[in-house]
mmCIF file of C-alpha atoms and ligand atoms in Angstrom:
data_model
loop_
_atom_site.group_PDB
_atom_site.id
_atom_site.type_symbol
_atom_site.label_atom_id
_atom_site.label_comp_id
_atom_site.label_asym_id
_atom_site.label_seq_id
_atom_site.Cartn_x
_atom_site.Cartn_y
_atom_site.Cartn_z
ATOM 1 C CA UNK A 1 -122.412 72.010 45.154
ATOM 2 C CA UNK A 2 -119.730 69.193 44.831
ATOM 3 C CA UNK A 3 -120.750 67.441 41.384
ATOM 4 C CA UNK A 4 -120.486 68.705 37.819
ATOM 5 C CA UNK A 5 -124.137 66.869 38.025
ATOM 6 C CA UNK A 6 -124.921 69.262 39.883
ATOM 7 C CA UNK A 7 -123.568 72.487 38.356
ATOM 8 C CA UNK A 8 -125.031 71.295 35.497
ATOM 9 C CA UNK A 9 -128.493 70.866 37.083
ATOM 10 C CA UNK A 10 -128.245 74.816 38.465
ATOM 11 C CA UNK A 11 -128.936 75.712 34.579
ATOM 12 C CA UNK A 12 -131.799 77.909 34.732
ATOM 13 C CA UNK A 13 -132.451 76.894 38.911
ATOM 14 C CA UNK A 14 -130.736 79.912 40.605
ATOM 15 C CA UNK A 15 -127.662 81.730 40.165
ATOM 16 C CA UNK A 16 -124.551 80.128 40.395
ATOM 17 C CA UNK A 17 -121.531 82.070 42.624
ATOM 18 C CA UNK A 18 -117.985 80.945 41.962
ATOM 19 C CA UNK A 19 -114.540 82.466 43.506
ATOM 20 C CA UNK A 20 -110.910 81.978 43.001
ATOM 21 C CA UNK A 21 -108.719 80.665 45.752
ATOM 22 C CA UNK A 22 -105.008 79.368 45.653
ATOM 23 C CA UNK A 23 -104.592 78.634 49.101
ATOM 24 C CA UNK A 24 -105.761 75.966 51.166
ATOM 25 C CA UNK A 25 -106.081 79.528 53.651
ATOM 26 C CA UNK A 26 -108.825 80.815 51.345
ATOM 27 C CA UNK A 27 -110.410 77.361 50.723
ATOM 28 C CA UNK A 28 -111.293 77.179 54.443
ATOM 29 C CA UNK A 29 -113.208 80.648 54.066
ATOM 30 C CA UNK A 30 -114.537 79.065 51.158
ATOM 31 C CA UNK A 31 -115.642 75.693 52.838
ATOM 32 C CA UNK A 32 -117.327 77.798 55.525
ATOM 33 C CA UNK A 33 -119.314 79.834 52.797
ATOM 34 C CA UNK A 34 -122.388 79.540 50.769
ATOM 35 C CA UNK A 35 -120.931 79.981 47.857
ATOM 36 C CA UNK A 36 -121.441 77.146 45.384
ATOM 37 C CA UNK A 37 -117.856 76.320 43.858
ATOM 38 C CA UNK A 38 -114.105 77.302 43.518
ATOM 39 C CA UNK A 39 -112.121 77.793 40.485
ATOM 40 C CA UNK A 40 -108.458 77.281 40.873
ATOM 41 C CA UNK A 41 -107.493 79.921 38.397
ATOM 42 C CA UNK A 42 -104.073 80.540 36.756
ATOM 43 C CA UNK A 43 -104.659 84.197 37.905
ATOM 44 C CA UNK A 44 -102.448 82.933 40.892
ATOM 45 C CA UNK A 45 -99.431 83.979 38.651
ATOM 46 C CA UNK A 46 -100.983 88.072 39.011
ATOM 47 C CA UNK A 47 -102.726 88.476 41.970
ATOM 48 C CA UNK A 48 -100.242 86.321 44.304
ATOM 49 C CA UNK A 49 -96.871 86.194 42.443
ATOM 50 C CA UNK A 50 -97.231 89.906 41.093
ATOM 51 C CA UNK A 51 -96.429 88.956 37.526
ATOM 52 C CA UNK A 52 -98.326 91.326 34.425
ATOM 53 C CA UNK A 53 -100.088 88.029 33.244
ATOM 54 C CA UNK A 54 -100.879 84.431 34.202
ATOM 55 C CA UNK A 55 -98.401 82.991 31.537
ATOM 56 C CA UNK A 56 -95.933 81.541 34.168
ATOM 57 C CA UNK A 57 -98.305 79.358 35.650
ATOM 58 C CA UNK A 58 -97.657 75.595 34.729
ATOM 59 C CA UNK A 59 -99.716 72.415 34.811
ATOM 60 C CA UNK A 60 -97.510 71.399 38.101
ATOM 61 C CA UNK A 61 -97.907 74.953 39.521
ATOM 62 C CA UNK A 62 -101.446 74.950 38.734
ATOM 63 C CA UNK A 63 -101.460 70.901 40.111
ATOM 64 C CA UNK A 64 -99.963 72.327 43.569
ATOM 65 C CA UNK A 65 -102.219 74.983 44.178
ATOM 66 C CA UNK A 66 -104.945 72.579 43.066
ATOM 67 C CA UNK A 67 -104.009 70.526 45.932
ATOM 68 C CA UNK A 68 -103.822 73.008 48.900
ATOM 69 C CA UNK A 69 -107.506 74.148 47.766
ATOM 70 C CA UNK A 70 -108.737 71.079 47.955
ATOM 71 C CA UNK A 71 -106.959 70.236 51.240
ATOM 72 C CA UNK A 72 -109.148 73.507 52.415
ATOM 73 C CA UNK A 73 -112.124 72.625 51.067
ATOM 74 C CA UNK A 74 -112.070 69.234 52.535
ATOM 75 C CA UNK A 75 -114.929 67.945 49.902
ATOM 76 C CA UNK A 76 -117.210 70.451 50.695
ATOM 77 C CA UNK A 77 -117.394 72.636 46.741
ATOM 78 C CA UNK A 78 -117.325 71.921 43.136
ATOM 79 C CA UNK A 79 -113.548 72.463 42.101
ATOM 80 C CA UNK A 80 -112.224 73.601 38.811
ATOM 81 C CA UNK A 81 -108.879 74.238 37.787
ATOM 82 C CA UNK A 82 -107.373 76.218 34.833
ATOM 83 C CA UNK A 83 -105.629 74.711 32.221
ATOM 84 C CA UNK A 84 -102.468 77.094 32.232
ATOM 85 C CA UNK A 85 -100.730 78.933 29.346
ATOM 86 C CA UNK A 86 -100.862 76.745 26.096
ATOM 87 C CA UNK A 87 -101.503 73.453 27.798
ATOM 88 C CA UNK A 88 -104.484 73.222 25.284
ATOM 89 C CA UNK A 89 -102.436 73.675 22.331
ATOM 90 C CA UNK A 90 -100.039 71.215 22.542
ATOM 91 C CA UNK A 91 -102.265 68.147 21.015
ATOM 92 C CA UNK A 92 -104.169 65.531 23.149
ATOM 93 C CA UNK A 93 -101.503 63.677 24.995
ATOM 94 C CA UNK A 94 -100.025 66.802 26.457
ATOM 95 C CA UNK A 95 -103.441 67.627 26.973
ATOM 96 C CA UNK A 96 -104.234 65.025 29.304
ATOM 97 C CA UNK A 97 -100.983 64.855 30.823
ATOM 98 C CA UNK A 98 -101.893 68.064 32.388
ATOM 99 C CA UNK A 99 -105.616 66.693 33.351
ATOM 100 C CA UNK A 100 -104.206 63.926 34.769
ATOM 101 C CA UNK A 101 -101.953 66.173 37.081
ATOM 102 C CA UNK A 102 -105.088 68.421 37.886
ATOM 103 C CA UNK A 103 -107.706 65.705 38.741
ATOM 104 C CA UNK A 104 -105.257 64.078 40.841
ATOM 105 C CA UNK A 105 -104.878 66.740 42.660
ATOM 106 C CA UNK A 106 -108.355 67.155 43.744
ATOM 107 C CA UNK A 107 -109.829 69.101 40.373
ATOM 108 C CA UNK A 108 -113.568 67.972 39.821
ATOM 109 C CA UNK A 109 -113.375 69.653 36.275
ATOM 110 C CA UNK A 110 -110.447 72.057 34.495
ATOM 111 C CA UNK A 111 -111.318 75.301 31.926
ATOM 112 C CA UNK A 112 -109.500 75.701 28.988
ATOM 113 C CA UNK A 113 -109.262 79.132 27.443
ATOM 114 C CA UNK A 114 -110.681 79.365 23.654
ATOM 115 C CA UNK A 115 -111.931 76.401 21.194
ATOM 116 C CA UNK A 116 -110.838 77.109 18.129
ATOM 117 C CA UNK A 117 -108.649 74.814 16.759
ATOM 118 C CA UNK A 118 -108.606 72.779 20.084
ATOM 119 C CA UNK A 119 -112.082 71.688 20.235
ATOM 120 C CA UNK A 120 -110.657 68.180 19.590
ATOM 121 C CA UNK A 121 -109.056 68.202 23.002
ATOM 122 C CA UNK A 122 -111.858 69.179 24.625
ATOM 123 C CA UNK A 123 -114.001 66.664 23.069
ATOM 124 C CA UNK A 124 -111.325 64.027 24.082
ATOM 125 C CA UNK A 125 -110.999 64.930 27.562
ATOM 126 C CA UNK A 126 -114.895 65.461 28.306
ATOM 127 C CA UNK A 127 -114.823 61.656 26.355
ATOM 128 C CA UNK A 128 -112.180 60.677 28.964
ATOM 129 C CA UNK A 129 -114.203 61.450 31.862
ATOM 130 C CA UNK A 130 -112.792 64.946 32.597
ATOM 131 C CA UNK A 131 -115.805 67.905 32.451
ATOM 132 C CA UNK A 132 -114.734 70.527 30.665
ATOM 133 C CA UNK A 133 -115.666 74.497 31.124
ATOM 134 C CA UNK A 134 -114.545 76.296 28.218
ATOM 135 C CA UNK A 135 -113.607 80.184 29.096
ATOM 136 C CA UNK A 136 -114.893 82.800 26.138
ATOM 137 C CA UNK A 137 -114.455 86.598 25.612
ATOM 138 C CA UNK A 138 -111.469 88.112 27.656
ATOM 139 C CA UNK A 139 -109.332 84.627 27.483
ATOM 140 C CA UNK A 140 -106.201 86.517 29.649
ATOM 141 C CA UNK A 141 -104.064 83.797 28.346
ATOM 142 C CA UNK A 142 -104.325 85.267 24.721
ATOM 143 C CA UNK A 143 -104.205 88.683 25.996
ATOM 144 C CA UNK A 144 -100.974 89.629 23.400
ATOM 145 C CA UNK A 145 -102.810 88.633 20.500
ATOM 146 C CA UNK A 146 -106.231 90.695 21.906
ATOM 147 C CA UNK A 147 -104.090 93.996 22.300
ATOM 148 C CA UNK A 148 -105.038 94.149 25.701
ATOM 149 C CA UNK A 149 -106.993 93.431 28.389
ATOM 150 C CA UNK A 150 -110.155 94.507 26.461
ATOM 151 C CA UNK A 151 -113.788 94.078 26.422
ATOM 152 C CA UNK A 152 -114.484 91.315 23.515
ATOM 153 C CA UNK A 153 -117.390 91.025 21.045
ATOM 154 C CA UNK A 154 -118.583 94.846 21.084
ATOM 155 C CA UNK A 155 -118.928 94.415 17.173
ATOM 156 C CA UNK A 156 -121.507 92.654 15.572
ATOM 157 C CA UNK A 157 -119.427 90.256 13.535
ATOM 158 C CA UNK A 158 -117.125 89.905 17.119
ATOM 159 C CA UNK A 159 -120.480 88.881 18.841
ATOM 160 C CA UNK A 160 -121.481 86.721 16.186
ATOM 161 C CA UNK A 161 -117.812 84.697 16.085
ATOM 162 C CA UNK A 162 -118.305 84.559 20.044
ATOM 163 C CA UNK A 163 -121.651 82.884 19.828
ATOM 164 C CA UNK A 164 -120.296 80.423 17.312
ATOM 165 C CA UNK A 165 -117.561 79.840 19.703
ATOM 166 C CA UNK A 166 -119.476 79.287 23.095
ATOM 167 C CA UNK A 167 -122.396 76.330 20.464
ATOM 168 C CA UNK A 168 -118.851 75.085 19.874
ATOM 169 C CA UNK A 169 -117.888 74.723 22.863
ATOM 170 C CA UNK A 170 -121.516 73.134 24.458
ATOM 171 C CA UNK A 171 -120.928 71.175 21.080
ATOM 172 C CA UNK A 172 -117.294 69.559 22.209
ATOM 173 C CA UNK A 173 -119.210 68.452 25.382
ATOM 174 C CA UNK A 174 -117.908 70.813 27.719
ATOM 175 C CA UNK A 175 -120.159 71.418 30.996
ATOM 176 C CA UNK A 176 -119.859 74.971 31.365
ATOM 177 C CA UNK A 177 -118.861 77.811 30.097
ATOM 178 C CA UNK A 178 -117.119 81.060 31.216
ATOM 179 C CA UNK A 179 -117.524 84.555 29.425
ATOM 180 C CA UNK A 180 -115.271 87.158 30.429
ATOM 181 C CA UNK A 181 -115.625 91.308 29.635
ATOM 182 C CA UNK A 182 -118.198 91.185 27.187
ATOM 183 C CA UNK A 183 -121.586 93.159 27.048
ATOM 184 C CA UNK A 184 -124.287 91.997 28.782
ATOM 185 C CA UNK A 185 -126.450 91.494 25.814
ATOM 186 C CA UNK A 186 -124.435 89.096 24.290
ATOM 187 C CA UNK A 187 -123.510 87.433 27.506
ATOM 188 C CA UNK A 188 -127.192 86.747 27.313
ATOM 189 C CA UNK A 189 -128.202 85.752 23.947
ATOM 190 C CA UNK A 190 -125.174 83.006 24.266
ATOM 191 C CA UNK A 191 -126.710 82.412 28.182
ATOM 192 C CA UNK A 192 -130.208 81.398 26.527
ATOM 193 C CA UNK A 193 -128.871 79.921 23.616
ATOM 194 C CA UNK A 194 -126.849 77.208 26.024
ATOM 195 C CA UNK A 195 -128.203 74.026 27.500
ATOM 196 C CA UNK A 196 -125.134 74.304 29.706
ATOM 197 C CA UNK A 197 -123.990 77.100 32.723
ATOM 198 C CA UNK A 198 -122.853 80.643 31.574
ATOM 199 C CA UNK A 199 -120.929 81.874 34.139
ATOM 200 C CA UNK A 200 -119.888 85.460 34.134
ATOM 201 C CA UNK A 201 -117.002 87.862 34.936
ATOM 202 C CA UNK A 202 -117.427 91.361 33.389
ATOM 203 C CA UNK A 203 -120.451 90.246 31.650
ATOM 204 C CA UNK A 204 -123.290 91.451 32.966
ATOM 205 C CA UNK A 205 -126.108 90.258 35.189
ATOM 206 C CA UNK A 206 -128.030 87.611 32.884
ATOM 207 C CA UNK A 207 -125.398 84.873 32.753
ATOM 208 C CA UNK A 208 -126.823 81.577 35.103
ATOM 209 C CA UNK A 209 -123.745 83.003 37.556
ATOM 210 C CA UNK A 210 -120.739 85.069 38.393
ATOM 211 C CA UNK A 211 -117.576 84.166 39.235
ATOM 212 C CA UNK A 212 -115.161 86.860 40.592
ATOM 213 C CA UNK A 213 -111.781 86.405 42.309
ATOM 214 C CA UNK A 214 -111.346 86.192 45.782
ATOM 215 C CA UNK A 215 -109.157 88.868 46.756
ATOM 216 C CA UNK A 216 -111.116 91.396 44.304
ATOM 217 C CA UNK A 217 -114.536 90.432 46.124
ATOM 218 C CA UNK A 218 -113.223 90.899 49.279
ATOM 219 C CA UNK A 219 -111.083 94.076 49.118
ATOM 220 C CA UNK A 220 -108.180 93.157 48.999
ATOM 221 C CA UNK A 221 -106.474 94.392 45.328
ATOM 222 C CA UNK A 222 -106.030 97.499 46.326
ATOM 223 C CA UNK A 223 -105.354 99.501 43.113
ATOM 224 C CA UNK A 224 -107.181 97.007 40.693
ATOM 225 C CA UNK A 225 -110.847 98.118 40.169
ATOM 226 C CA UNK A 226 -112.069 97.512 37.224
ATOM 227 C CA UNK A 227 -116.148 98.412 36.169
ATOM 228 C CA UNK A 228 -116.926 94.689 36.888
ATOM 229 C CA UNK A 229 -115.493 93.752 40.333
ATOM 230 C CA UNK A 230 -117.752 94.694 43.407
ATOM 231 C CA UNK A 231 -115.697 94.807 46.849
ATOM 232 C CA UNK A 232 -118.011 93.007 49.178
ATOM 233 C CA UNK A 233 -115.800 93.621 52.483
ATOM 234 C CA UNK A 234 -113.075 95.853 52.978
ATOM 235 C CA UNK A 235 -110.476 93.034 54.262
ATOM 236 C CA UNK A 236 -107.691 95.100 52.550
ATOM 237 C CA UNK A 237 -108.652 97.960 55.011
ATOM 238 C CA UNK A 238 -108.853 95.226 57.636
ATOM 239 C CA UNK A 239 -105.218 94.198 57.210
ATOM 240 C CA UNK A 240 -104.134 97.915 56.852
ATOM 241 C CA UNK A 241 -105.503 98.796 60.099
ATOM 242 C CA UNK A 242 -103.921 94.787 61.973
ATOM 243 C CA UNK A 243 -100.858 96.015 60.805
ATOM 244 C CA UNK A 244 -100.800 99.740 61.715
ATOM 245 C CA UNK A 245 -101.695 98.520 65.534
ATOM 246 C CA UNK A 246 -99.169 95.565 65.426
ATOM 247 C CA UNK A 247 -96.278 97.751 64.724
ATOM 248 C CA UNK A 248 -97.438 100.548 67.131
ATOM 249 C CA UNK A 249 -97.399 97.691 70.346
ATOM 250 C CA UNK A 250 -94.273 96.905 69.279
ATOM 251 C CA UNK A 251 -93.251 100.271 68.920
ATOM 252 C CA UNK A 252 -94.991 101.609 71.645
ATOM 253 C CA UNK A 253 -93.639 98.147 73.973
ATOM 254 C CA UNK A 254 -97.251 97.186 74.960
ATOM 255 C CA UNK A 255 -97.011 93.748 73.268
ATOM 256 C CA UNK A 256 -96.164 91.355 74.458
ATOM 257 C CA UNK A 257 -97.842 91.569 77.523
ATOM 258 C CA UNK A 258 -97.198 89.740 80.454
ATOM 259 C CA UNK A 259 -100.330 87.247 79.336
ATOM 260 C CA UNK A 260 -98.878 87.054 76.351
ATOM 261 C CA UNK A 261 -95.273 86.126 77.628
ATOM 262 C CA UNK A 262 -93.556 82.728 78.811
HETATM 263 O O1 KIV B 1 -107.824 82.643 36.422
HETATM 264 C C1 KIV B 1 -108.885 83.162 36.794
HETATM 265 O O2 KIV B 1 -108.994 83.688 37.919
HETATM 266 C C2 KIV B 1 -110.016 83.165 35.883
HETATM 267 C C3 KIV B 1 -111.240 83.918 36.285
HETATM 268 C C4 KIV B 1 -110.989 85.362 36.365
HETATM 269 C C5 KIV B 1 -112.388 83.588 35.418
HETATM 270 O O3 KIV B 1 -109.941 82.575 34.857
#
């Protein structure tokens, strides 16, 4: 998948899969992969930098990383890139000042956490020529005024208000939409109620896709594990054991070998 003609098209034609990367390194996994497209996400600032939540990301943080994925990718996936910590809320011009940054870097789309109240700059940069995925539920970016990292819309008037929010979003023109940590029924009312993708993280299995980040889906968070991420390899076990042997030939003075010497 390289378009957001074509994302688009996958509505209702086969699950959509979707992983982080940061890195050109992971991009080149990526490229090599079936799956369909890559979201630079702001998550960078907690799963690479260590930091408690993705507020330190920038738009020219988020514009660099942009970059080295697509470098890895080489044109081969669909890219999106988040919209980092408030650059939504500023008004319009900020707004696309931060697009701008993103597309030239190699973004095919960007997602913006929430609507409300900046449905306007979606509309405006989907008007623009920017597509837009709007991320619902969980938004991690808001996670001081949510209490938490917490699953959303487990009342009825919650679900209700996140329904409203995702026919808002489709409304504003956006292409997609993510849903994060919400139940699966409502993941799929809003999934059927869209014209547009539902992609998933910590929202069951009826959304048109998942998305999950790379380092989760692969082992290698050791110590995160929340109900929703699935380890599909255990590459943190994998560089546990490279680096157990690497320091025992050193130790041990069987590497460098003669082969391996000048
Ligand atoms: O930043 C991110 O990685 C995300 C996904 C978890 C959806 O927004």
């Amino acid at each position: 998948m390289k378009t957001v003609l074509e994302f688009k098209a996958r509505k209702g034609q086969g699950r959509i899969s979707m992983s982080t990367a940061y890195t050109a390194w992971e991009a080149r996994f990526l490229a090599a992969s079936p799956v369909d497209c890559v979201l630079v996400g702001d998550s960078v600032a907690t799963v690479i930098d260590g930091d408690a939540t993705t507020f330190a990301a920038t738009p020219e943080i988020m514009a660099r990383h942009t970059a080295a994925v697509a470098r890895g990718l080489a044109g081969t996936k669909f890219i999106i890139a988040d919209f980092p910590f408030l650059a939504a809320r500023k008004g319009i011009v900020p707004a696309v000042e931060c697009a701008v940054l993103l597309m030239r870097a190699g973004a095919h789309a960007v997602k913006i956490e929430g609507i409300d109240g900046h449905a306007d700059v979606v509309s405006h940069l989907v008007e623009s020529g920017v597509p837009v995925i709007v991320h619902l539920g969980l938004t991690p970016q808001s996670v001081n005024g949510l209490g938490g990292y917490k699953v959303q819309a487990k009342t009825e008037a919650a679900a209700e208000a996140l329904i409203t929010q995702a026919r808002a979003a489709e409304a504003a023109g956006a292409c997609g939409v993510v849903l994060e940590c919400v139940p699966s029924e409502v993941a799929q009312i809003i999934t059927v109620a869209l014209a547009i993708p539902v992609i998933g993280i910590g929202a069951g299995p009826h959304t048109d896709g998942q998305v999950l980040v790379f380092h989760d889906l692969l082992g290698l968070n050791p110590g995160f594990s929340p109900r929703f991420v699935r380890a599909f390899a255990d590459a943190g076990g994998a560089v546990g054991n490279g680096l157990n042997a690497y320091a025992a030939a050193v130790a041990d003075g069987s590497f460098p070998s003669a082969k391996e010497s000048y």
